[in-house]
Short mmCIF file of C-alpha atoms in Angstrom, two decimals:
data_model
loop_
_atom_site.label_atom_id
_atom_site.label_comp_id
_atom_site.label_asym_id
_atom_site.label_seq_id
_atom_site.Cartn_x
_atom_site.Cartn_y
_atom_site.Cartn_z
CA UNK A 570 0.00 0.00 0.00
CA UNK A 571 1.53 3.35 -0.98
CA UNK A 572 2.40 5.22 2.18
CA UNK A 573 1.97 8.46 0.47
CA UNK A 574 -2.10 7.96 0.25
CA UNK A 575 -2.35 8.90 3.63
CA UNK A 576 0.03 11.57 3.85
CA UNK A 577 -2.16 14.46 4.87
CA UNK A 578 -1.40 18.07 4.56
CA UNK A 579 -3.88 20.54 6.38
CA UNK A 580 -5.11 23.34 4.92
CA UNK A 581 -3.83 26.79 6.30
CA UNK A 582 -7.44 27.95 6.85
CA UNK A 583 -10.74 26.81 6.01
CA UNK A 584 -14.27 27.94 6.73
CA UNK A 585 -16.87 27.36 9.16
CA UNK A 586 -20.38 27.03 8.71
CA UNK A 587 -22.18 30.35 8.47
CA UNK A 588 -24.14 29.42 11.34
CA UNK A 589 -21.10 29.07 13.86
CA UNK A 590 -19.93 31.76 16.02
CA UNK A 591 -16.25 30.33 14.91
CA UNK A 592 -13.49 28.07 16.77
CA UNK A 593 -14.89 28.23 20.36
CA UNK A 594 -11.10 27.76 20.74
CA UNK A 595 -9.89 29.89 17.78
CA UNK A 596 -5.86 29.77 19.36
CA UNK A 597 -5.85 26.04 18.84
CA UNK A 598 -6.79 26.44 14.50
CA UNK A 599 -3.17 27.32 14.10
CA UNK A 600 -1.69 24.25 16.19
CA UNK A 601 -0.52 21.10 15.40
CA UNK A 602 1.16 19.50 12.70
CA UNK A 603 1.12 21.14 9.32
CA UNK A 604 1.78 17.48 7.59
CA UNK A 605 1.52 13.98 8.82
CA UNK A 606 1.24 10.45 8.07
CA UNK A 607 -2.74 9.73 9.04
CA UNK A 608 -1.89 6.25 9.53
CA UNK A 609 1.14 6.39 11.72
CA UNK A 610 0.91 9.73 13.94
CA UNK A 611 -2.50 9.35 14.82
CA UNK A 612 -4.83 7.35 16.70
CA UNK A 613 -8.43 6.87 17.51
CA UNK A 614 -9.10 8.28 21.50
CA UNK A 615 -12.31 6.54 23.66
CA UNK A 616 -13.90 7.74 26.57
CA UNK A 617 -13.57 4.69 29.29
CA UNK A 618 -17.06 4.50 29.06
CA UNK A 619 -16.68 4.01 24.98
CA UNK A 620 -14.21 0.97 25.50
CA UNK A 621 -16.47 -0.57 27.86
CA UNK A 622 -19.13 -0.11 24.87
CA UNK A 623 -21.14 2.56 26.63
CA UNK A 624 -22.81 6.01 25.08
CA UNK A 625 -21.13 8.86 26.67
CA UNK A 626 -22.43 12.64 25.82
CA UNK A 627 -20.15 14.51 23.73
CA UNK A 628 -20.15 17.22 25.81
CA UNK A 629 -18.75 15.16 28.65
CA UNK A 630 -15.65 14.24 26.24
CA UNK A 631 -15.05 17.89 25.42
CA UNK A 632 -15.63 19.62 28.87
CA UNK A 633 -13.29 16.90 30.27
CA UNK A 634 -10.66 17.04 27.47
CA UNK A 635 -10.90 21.12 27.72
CA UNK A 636 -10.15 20.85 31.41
CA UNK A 637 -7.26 18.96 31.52
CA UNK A 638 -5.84 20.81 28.66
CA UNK A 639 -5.93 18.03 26.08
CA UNK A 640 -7.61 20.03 23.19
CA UNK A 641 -4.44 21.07 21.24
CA UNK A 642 -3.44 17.01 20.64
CA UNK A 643 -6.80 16.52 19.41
CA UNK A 644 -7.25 16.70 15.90
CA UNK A 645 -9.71 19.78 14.69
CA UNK A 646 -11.44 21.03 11.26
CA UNK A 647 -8.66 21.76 9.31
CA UNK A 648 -7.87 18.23 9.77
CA UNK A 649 -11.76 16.50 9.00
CA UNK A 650 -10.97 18.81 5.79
CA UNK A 651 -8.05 17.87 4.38
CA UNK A 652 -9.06 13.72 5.45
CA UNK A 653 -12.47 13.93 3.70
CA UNK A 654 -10.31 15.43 0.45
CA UNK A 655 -8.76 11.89 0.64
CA UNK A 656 -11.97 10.23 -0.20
CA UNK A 657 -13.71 6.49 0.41
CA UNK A 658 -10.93 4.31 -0.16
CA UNK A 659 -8.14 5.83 2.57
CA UNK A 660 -11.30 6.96 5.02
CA UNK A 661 -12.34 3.40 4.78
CA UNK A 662 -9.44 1.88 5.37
CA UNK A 663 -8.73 3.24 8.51
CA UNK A 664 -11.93 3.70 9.92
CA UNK A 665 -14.50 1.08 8.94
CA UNK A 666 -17.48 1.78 9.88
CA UNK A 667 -16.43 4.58 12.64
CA UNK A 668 -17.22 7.92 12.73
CA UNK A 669 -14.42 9.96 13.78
CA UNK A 670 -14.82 13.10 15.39
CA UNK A 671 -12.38 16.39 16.04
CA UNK A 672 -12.70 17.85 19.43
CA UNK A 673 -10.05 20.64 18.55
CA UNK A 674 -12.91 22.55 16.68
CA UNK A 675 -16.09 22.71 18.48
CA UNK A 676 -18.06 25.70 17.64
CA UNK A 677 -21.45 27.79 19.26
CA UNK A 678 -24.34 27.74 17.35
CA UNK A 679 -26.73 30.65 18.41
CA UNK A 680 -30.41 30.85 17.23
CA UNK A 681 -31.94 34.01 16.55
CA UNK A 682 -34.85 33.25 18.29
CA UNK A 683 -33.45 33.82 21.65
CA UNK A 684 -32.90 30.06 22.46
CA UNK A 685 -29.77 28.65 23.92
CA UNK A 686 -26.91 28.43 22.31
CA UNK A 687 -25.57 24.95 20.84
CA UNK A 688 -22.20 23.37 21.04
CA UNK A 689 -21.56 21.08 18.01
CA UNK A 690 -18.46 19.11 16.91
CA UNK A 691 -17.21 18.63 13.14
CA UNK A 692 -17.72 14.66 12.72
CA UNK A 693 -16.49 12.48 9.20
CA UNK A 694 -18.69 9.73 8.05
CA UNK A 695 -18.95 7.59 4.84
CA UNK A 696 -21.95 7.82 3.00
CA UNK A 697 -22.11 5.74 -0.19
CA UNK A 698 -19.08 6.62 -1.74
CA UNK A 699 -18.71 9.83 -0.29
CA UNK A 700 -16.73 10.81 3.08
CA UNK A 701 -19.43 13.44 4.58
CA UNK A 702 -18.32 16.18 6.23
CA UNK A 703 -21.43 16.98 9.57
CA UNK A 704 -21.49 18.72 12.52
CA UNK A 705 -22.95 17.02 15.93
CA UNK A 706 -24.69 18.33 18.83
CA UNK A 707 -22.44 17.34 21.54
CA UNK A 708 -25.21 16.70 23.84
CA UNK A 709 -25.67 13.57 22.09
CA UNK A 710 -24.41 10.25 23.48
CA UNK A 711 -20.90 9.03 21.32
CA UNK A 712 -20.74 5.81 21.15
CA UNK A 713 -17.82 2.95 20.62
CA UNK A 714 -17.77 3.82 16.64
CA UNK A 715 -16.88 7.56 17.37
CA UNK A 716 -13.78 8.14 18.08
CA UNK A 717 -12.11 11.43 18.81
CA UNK A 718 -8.42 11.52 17.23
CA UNK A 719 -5.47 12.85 17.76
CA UNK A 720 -2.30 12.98 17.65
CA UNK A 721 0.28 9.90 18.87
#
């Protein structure tokens, strides 16, 4: 298999949705590596709860991860972006039937009708033939096929 397939380079910036307030994090964008081997410097992260096969909320992950100062090994946007570019084959590969998730990104969403505001995550999935690119309220329970990953 020819290493260079999962040789990712990230993307110096890239947008979010027009709906999100922006990184909720925005000092942690310009972190990380620039280029790396997907397949060798990173790895898939679960919640203990996730190994033992359990749903654990997403926010849970993130508030914990933010509080011990593990955000900047996570992987974030940038990242989802330049692995969907890769397409089916490499995403599948890798991941199966997981959906990976990047905790280094998680932005507010803030209705105009006064409600409260929403913390989502970016999220890749395979659809078809296509590696989708979605963004998940993190008040919903992760399971053992969503990994968060980062960095070995």
């Amino acid at each position: 298999m020819d290493q260079d397939q999962f040789l990712i380079q990230r993307p110096s910036a890239v947008s979010y949705p027009d709906w999100s307030t922006g990184a909720k994090h925005p000092g942690l964008t310009v972190v990380g590596r620039k280029t790396y081997n997907l397949q060798n410097d990173v790895e898939e992260w679960f919640s203990e709860k996730q190994l033992k096969g359990e749903s654990v909320r997403g926010e849970d992950i993130y508030l914990w991860l933010w509080r011990i100062g593990a955000l900047e090994h996570f992987l974030g946007l940038e990242d989802a972006v330049a692995i969907q570019e890769k397409g089916p084959f490499v995403f599948r590969e890798l991941f199966q039937n997981k959906a990976p998730f990047f905790f280094r990104s998680v932005t507010e969403y803030r209705p105009e009708d006064g409600c409260d505001s929403i913390l989502l995550v970016p999220c890749l999935s395979l659809f078809g033939e296509r590696v989708v690119l979605d963004w998940v309220w993190l008040s919903f329970g992760l399971g053992p096929n969503n990994p968060a990953l980062r960095f070995k």
